[in-house]
Coordinates of C-alpha atoms (C1' of nucleotides) in Angstrom, one line a residue:
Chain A
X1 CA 70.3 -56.4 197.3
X2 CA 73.5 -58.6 197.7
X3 CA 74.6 -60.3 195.0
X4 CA 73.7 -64.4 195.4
X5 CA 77.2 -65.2 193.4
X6 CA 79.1 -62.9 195.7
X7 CA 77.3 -64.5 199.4
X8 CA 78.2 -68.0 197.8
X9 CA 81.9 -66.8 196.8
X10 CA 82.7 -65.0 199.8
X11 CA 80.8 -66.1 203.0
X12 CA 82.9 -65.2 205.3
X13 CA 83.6 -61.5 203.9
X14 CA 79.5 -61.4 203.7
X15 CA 79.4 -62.5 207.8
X16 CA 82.0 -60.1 208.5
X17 CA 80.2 -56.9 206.8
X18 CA 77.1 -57.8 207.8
X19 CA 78.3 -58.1 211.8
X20 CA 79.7 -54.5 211.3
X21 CA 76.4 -53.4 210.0
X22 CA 74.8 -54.5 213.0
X23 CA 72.8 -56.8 211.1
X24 CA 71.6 -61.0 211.2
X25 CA 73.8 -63.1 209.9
X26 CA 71.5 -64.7 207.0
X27 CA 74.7 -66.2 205.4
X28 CA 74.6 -70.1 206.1
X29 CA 70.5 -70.1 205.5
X30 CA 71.0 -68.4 201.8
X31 CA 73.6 -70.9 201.0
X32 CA 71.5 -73.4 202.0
X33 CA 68.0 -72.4 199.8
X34 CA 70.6 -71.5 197.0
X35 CA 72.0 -74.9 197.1
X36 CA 68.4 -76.6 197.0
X37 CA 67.7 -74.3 194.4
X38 CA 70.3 -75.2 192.0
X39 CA 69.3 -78.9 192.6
X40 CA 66.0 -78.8 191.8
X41 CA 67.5 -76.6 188.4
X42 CA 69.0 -79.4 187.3
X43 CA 66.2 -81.8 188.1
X44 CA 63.2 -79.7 186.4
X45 CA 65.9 -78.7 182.8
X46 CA 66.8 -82.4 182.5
X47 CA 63.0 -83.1 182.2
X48 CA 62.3 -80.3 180.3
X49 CA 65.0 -81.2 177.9
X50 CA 63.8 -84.4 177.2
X51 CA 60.1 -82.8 176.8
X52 CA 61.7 -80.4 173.8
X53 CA 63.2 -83.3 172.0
X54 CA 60.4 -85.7 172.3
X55 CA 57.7 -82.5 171.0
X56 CA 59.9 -81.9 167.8
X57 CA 59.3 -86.0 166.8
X58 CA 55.6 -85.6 167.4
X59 CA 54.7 -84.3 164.3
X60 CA 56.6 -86.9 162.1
X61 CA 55.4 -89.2 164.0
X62 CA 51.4 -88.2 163.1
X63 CA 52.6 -87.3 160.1
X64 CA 53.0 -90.9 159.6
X65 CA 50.2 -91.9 161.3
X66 CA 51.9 -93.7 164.3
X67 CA 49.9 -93.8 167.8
X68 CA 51.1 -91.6 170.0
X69 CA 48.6 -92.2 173.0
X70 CA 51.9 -94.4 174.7
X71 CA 54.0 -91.1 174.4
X72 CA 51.3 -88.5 175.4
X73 CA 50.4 -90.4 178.7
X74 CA 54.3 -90.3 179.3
X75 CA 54.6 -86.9 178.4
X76 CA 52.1 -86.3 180.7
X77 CA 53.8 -87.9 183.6
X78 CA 57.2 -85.9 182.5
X79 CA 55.0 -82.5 182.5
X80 CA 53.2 -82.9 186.3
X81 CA 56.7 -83.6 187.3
X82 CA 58.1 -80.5 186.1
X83 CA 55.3 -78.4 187.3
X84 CA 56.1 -80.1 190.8
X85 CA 59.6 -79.2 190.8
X86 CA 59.0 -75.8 189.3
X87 CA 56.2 -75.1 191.9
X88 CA 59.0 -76.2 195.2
X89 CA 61.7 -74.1 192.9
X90 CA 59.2 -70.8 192.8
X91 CA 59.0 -71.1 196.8
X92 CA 62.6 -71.8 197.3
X93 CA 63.0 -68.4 194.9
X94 CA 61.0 -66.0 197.1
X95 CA 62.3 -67.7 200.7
X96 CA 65.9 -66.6 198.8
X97 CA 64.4 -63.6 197.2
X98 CA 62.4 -62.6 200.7
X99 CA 65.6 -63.0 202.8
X100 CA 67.7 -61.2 200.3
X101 CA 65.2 -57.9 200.1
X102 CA 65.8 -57.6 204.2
X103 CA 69.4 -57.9 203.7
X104 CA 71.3 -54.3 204.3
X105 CA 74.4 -53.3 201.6
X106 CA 78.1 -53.6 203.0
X107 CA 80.1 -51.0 203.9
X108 CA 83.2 -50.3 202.0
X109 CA 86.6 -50.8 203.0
X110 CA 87.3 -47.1 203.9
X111 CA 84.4 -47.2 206.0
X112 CA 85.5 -46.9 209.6
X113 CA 84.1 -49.8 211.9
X114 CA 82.0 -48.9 214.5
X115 CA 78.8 -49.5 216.4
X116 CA 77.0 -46.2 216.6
X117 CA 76.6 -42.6 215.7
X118 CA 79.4 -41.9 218.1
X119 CA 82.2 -43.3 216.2
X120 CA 81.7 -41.4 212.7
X121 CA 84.8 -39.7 212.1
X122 CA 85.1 -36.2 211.7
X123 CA 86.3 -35.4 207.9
X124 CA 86.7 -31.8 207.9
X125 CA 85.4 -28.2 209.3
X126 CA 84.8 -25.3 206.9
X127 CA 84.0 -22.0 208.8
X128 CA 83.0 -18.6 207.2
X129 CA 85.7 -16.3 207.8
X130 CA 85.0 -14.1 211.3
X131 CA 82.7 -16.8 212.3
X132 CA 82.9 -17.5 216.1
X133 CA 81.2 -20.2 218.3
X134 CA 80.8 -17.8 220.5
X135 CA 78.1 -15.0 220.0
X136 CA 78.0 -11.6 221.7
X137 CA 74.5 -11.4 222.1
X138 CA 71.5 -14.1 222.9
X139 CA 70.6 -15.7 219.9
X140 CA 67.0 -16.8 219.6
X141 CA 66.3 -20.3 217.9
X142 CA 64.8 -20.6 214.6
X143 CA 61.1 -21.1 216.5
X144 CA 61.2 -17.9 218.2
X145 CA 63.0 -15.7 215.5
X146 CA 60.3 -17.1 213.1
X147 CA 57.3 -16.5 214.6
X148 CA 58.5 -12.5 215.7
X149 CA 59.5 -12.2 212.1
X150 CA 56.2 -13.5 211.2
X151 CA 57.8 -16.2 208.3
X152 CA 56.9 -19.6 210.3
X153 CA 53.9 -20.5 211.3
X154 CA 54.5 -24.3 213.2
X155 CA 50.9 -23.2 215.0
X156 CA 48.9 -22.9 212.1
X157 CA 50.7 -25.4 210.4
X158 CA 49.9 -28.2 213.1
X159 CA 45.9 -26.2 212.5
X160 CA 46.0 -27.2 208.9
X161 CA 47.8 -30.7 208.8
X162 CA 49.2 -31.7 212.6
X163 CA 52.5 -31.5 213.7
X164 CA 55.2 -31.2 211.9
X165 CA 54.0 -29.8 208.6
X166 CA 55.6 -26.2 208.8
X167 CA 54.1 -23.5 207.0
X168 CA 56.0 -20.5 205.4
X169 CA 54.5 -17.5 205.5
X170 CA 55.6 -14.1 203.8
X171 CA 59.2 -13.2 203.5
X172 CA 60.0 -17.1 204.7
X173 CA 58.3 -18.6 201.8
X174 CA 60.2 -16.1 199.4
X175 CA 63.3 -17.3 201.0
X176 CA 62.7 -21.1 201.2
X177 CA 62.0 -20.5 197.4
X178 CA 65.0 -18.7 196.6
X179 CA 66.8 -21.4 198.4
X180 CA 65.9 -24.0 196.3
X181 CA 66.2 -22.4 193.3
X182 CA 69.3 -21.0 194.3
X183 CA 70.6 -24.5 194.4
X184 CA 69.2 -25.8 191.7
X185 CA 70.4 -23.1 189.5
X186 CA 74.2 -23.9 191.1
X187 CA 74.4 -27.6 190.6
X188 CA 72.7 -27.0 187.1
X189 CA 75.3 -24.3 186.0
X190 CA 78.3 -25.2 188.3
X191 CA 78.4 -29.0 188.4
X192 CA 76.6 -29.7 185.3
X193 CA 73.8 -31.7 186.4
X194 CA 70.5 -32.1 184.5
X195 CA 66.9 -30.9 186.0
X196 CA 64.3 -33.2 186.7
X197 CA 61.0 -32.8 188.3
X198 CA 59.6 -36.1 189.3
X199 CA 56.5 -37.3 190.8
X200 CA 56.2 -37.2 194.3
X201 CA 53.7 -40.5 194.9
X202 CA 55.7 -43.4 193.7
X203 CA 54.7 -47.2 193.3
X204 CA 55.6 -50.2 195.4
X205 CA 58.3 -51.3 192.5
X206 CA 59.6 -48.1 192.9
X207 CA 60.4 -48.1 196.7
X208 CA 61.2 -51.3 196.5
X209 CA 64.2 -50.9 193.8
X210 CA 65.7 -48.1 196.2
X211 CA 65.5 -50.1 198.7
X212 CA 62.8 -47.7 201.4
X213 CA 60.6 -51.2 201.2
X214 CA 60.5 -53.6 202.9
X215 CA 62.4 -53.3 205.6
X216 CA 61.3 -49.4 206.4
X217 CA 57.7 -49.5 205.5
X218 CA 56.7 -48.2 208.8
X219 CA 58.5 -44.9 207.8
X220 CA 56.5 -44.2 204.9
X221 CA 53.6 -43.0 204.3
X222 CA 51.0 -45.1 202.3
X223 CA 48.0 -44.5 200.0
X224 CA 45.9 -47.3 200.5
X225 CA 43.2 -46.5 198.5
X226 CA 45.4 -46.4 194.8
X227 CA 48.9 -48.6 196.1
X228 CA 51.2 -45.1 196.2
X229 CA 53.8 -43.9 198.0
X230 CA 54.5 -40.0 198.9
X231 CA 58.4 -40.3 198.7
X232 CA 60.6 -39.4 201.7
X233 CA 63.4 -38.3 199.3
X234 CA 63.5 -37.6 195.3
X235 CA 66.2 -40.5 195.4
X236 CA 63.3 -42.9 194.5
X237 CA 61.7 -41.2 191.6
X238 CA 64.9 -40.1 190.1
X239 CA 66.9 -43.1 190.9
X240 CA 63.7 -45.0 189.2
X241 CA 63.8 -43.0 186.3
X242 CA 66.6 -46.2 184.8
X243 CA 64.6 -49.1 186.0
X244 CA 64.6 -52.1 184.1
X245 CA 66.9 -50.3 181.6
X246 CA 70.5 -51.1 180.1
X247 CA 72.5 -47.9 179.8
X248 CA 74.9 -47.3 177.0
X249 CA 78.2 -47.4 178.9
X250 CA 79.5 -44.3 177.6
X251 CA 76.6 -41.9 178.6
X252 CA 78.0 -42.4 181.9
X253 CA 78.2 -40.7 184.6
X254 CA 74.7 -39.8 184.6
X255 CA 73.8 -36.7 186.7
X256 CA 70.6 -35.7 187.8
X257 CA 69.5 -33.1 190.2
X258 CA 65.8 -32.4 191.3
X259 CA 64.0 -30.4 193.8
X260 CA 60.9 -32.4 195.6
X261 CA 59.3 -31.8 198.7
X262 CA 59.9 -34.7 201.5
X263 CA 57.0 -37.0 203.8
X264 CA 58.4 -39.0 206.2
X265 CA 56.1 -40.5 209.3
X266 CA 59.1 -40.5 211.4
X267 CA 57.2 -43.3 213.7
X268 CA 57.9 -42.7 217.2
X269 CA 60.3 -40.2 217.0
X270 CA 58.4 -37.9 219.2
X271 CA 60.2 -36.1 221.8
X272 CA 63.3 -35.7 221.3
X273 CA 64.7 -33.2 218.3
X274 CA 61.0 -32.8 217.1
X275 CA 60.1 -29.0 217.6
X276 CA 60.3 -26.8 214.7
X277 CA 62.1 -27.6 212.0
X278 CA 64.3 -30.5 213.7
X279 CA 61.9 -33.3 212.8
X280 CA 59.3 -32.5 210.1
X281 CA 57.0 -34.9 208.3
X282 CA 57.0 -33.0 205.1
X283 CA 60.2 -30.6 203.9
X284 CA 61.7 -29.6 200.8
X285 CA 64.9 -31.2 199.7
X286 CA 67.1 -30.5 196.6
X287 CA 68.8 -34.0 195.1
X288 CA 71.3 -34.9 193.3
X289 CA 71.7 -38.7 192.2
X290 CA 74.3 -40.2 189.6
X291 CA 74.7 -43.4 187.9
X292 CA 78.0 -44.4 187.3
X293 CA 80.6 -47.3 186.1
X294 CA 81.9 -49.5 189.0
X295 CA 85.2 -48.2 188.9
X296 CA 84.5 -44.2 189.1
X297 CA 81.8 -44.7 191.8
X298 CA 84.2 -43.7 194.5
X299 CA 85.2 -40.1 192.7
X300 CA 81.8 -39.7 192.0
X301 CA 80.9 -39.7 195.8
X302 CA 83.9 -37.1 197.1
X303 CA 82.8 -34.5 193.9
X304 CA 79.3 -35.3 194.7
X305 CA 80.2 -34.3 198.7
X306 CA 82.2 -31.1 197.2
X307 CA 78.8 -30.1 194.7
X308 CA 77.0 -29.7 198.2
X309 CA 79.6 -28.1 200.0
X310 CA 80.0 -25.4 197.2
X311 CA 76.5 -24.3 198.2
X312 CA 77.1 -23.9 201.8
X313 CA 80.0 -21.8 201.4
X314 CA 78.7 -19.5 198.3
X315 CA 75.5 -19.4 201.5
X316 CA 78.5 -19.0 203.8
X317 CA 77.0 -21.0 206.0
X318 CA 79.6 -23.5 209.0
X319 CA 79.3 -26.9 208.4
X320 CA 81.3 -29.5 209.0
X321 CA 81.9 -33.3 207.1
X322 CA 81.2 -36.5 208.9
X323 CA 82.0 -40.2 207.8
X324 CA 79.8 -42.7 208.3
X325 CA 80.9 -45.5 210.4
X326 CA 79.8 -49.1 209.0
X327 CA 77.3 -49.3 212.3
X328 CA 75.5 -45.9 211.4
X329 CA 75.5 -46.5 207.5
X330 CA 72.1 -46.1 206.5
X331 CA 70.0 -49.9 205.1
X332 CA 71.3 -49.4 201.8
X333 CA 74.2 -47.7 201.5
X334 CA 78.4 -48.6 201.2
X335 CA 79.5 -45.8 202.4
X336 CA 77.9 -42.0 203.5
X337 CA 79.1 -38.8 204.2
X338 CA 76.6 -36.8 206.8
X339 CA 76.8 -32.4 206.4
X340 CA 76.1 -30.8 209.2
X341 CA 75.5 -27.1 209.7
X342 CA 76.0 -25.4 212.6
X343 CA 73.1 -24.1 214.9
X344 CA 74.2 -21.6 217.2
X345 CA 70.9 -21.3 219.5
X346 CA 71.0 -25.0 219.8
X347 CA 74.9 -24.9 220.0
X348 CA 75.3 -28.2 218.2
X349 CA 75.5 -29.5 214.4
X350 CA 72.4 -30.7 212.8
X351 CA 72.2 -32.8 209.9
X352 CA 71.2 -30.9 206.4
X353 CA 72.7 -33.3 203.9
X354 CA 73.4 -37.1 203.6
X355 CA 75.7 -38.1 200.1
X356 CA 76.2 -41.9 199.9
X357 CA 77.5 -44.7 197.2
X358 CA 75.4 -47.4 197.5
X359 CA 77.0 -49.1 194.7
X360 CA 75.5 -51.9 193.0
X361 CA 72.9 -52.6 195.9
X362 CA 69.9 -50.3 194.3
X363 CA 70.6 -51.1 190.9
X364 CA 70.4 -54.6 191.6
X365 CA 67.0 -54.1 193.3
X366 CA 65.7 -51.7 190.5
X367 CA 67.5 -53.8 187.9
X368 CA 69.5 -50.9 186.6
X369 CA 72.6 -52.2 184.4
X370 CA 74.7 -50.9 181.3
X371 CA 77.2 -52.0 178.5
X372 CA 80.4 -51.8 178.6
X373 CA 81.8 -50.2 175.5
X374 CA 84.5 -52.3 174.7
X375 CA 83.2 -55.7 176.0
X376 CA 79.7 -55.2 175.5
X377 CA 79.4 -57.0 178.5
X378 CA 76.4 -55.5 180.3
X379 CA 76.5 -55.0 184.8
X380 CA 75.2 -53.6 187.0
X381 CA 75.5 -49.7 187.6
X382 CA 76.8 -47.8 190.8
X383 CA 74.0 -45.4 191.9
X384 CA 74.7 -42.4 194.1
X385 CA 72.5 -39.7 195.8
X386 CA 73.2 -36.9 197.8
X387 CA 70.9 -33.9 199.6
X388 CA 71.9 -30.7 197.8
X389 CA 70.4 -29.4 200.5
X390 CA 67.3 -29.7 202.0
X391 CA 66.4 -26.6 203.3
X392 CA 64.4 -27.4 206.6
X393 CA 68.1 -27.8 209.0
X394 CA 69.5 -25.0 206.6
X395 CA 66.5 -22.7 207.1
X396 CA 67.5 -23.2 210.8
X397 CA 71.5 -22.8 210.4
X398 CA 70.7 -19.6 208.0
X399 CA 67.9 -17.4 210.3
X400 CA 70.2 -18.5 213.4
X401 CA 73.7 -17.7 211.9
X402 CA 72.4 -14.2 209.7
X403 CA 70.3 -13.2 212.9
X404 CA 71.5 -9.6 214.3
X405 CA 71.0 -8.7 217.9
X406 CA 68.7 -6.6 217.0
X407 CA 66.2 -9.6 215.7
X408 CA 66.6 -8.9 212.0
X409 CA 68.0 -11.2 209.6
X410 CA 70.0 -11.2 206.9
X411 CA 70.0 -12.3 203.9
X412 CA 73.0 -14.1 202.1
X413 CA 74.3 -12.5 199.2
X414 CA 74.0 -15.0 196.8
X415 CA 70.5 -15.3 197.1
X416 CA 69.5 -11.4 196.8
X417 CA 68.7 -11.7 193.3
X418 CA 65.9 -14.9 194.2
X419 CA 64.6 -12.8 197.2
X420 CA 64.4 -9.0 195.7
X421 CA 65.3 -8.0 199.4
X422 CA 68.2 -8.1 201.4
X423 CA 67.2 -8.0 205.7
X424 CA 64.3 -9.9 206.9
X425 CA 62.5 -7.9 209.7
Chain B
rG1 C1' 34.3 -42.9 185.6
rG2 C1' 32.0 -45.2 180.7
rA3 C1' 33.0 -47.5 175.7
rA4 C1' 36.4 -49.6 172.1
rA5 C1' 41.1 -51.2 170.2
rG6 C1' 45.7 -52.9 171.4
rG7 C1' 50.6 -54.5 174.1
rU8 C1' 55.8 -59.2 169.9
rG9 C1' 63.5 -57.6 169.4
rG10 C1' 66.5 -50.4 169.6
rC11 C1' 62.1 -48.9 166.4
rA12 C1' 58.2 -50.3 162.7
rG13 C1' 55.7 -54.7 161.9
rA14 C1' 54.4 -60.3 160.5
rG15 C1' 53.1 -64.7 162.9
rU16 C1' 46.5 -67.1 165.6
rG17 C1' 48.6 -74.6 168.5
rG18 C1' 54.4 -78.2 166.7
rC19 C1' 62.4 -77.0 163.9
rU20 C1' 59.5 -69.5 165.4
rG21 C1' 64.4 -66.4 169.8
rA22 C1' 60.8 -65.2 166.4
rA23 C1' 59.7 -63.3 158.8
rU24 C1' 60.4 -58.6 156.6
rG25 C1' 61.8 -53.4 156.7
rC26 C1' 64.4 -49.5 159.3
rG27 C1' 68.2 -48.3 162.6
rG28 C1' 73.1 -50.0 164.9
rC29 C1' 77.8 -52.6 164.4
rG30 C1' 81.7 -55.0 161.1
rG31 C1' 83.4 -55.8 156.1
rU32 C1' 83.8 -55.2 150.4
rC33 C1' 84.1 -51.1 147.0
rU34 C1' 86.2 -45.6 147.4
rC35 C1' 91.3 -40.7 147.9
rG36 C1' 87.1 -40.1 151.3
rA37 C1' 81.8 -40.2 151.7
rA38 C1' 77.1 -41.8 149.8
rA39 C1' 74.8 -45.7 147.3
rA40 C1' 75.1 -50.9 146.5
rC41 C1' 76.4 -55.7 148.2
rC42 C1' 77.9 -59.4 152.2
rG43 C1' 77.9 -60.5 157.3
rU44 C1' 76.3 -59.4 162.2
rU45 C1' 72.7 -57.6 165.9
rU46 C1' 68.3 -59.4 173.1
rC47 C1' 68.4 -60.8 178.0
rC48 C1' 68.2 -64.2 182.4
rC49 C1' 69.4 -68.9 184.8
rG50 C1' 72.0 -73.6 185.4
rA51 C1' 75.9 -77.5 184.4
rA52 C1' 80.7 -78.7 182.9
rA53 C1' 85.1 -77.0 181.4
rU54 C1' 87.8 -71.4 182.3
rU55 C1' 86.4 -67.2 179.0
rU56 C1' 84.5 -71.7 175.5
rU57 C1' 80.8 -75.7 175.0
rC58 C1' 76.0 -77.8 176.4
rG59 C1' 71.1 -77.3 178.5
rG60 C1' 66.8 -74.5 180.3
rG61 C1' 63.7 -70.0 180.3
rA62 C1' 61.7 -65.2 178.5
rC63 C1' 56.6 -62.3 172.9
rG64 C1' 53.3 -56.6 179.1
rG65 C1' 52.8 -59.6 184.3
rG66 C1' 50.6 -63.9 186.8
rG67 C1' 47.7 -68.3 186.5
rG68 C1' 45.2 -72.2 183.5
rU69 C1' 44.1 -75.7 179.2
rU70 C1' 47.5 -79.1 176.3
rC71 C1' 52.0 -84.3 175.0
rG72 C1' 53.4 -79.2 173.2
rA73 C1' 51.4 -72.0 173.9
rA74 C1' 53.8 -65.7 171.1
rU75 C1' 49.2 -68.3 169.3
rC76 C1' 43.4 -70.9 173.2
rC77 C1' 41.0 -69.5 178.3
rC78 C1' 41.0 -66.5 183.1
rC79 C1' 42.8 -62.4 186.3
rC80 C1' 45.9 -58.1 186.7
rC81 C1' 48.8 -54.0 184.7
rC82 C1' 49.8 -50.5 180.9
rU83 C1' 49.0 -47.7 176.2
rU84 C1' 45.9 -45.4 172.4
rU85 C1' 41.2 -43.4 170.7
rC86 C1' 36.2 -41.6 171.8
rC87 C1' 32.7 -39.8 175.7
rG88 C1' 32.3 -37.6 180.7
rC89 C1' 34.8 -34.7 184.5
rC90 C1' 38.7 -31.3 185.4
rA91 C1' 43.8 -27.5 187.1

RNA sequence: GGAAAGGUGGCAGAGUGGCUGAAUGCGGCGGUCUCGAAAACCGUUUCCCGAAAUUUUCGGGACGGGGGUUCGAAUCCCCCCCUUUCCGCCA
């Protein structure tokens, strides 16, 4: 959520970021509520005022027996006129409130301007020493390679759920587990986070403070029946865990990392990118999310970037770093830097982590604020979050990129000691 | 799922219609004392919104959430949520 204070301070600024986010221009119709707002504030306090001065004399005034039937029919005039106002104010409040919630976050001002996908800038490369483009032999996608090696099962996983819900089978759900806690046990050891393992059906409050609700609630799934929410991404519980809460300022930066599995509906999104493990209504993602001060926010988001790159090169796996222009920045976030692995049988880059500052947009949402130290001034935090990785697009990179002609695979070296074996076959 | 009790400041816990943003205790912070510490004593201790002035003054609001009664609600009534205990069920 956009700060009210900030829109009425800096309309202009607010236009401009909100025409590179391809989004409606909602400035002139929040200054307008806000404006009515504030009048009707003044209105309903003055009243109220005078009811808080005239309610301390009223029991002198029995005390002394005086008749107070003038006073109470006045009172009573003062007291439908403040529930008038405060009724107009309350509608005023959600118009501003409703407007606000459908509002997307600015981008920063490193954030490249652009319209689409096609003008995120290119960061950096990192490529496993020997690694070519070029392969010497055909290279069988994920799908095939999986279903020879007998470790996916898409078939029998459409049989059990539908399509899109992949099942592991055999040496693939060793590995898919040894990914995970292969990364887990790096960001824990290496980059000092701390583990949590949160719930993976959330409440509306909950989507709502990260910002998944309203504006994407076709992209979630929904349990009618008890008001829950399977999340799309451990952001939500984790980035929850502070709701409503005022932080000490000097337990920040405060780093959790989690491992959860992932349900998005990805509404029509059929087609295109959806065999295998391109698009999957329900994967496994390890997170990482921070809370930081204002001011460190921006360093928090390039070490975050490096905690996920760490993994892909200990994995030795090709990836390269993207920047998010301001048109392909995600509803909530400031700024966003994509990871994209390299897929040789589909002999492009596909997507496998997403690390964004979203600054003070969720926490204002979720209400999620600390105090300052020094001041004792209490704001609002800067929350991050960042895939560390999910493994469906890294499964794909790993079986395509460790495959031998001969149809075997190999397993990285790091994560021998979670597998027990070394070659898949 | 059934029954009962209960949700008040960081915590414990008073208040059951009117100077109660809230007693008291603990904790926290600052000070006195001390070479230092403890003890003791003194002081201090929530958050949101608005107006004016520019980091201060004034006003309004908040006792789980929402609505109602009333001149006036932490206090009375209704709905919802949550917690605890007992019973049932259960990995």
């Amino acid at each position: 959520m956009l700060d009210l204070k900030f829109i009425r301070e800096n309309p202009e600024v607010v236009r401009k970021g909100l025409r590179n986010k391809n989004a409606a221009d909602i400035v002139d119709n929040v200054l307008k509520i806000d404006e009515e707002r504030r009048s009707l504030i003044v209105k309903a306090e003055e009243l109220k005022s005078k009811r808080n001065q005239v309610s301390t004399q009223i029991p002198q005034l029995k005390k002394t027996g005086k008749d107070t039937t003038e006073i109470f029919a006045e009172m009573k005039r003062v007291g439908d006129e403040i529930a008038l106002l405060d009724n107009n104010l309350r509608k005023l409040e959600e118009e501003l409130e409703d407007t606000l919630l459908y509002t997307p976050n600015l981008a920063h001002e490193s954030v490249p301007v652009g319209k689409s996908a096609e003008e995120n800038v290119e960061a950096r490369q990192w490529l496993p020493e020997s690694f070519s483009f070029e392969n010497d032999f055909k290279v069988l996608d994920h799908i095939e390679l999986g279903k020879k090696l007998g470790i996916l099962d898409f078939e029998r996983g459409t049989k059990i759920s539908g399509p899109g819900f992949p099942l592991y089978m055999g040496k693939g759900a060793t590995l898919e587990r040894a990914l995970i806690n292969f990364m887990l046990d790096s960001h824990l050891n290496e980059h000092a986070y701390s583990e949590v393992f949160p719930p993976v059906l959330v409440n509306k409050e909950s989507m709502k403070g990260t910002g998944q609700i309203p504006k994407m609630e076709e992209d979630m799934y929904f349990i009618e029946k008890d008001g829950l929410y399977p999340i799309p991404t451990a952001e939500v519980p984790i980035t929850n865990i502070h709701r409503n809460e005022i932080l000490p300022g000097k337990k920040l930066t405060i780093k959790y990392v989690g491992y959860s599995p992932c349900f998005r509906r990805e509404a029509g999104s059929y087609g295109k990118e959806s065999k295998g493990f391109l698009r999957v209504h329900q994967f496994n993602k390890v997170e990482m999310v921070k809370f930081s001060k204002p001011e460190n926010s921006y360093d928090e988001l390039e070490s975050m970037v490096k905690d996920a790159e760490d993994i892909l090169q200990a994995l030795k796996i090709p990836y390269r770093i993207l920047l998010l222009c301001t048109g392909d920045l995600s509803f909530s976030a400031a700024k966003c830097y994509d990871i994209e692995t390299w897929s040789p049988a589909e002999n492009r880059w596909l997507e496998a982590s997403s690390c964004s500052n979203f600054e003070s947009f969720q926490a204002r949402r979720a209400n999620i604020r600390f105090k300052r130290e020094e001041s004792k001034k209490t704001e609002f935090v800067h929350t991050l979050n960042g895939s560390g990785l999910a493994t469906s697009r890294l499964m794909v990179s790993l079986l395509e990129n460790y495959q031998t002609p001969e149809g075997k695979v190999i397993v990285p070296k790091v994560l021998h000691k979670y597998t027990g074996f070394e070659v898949i076959s």
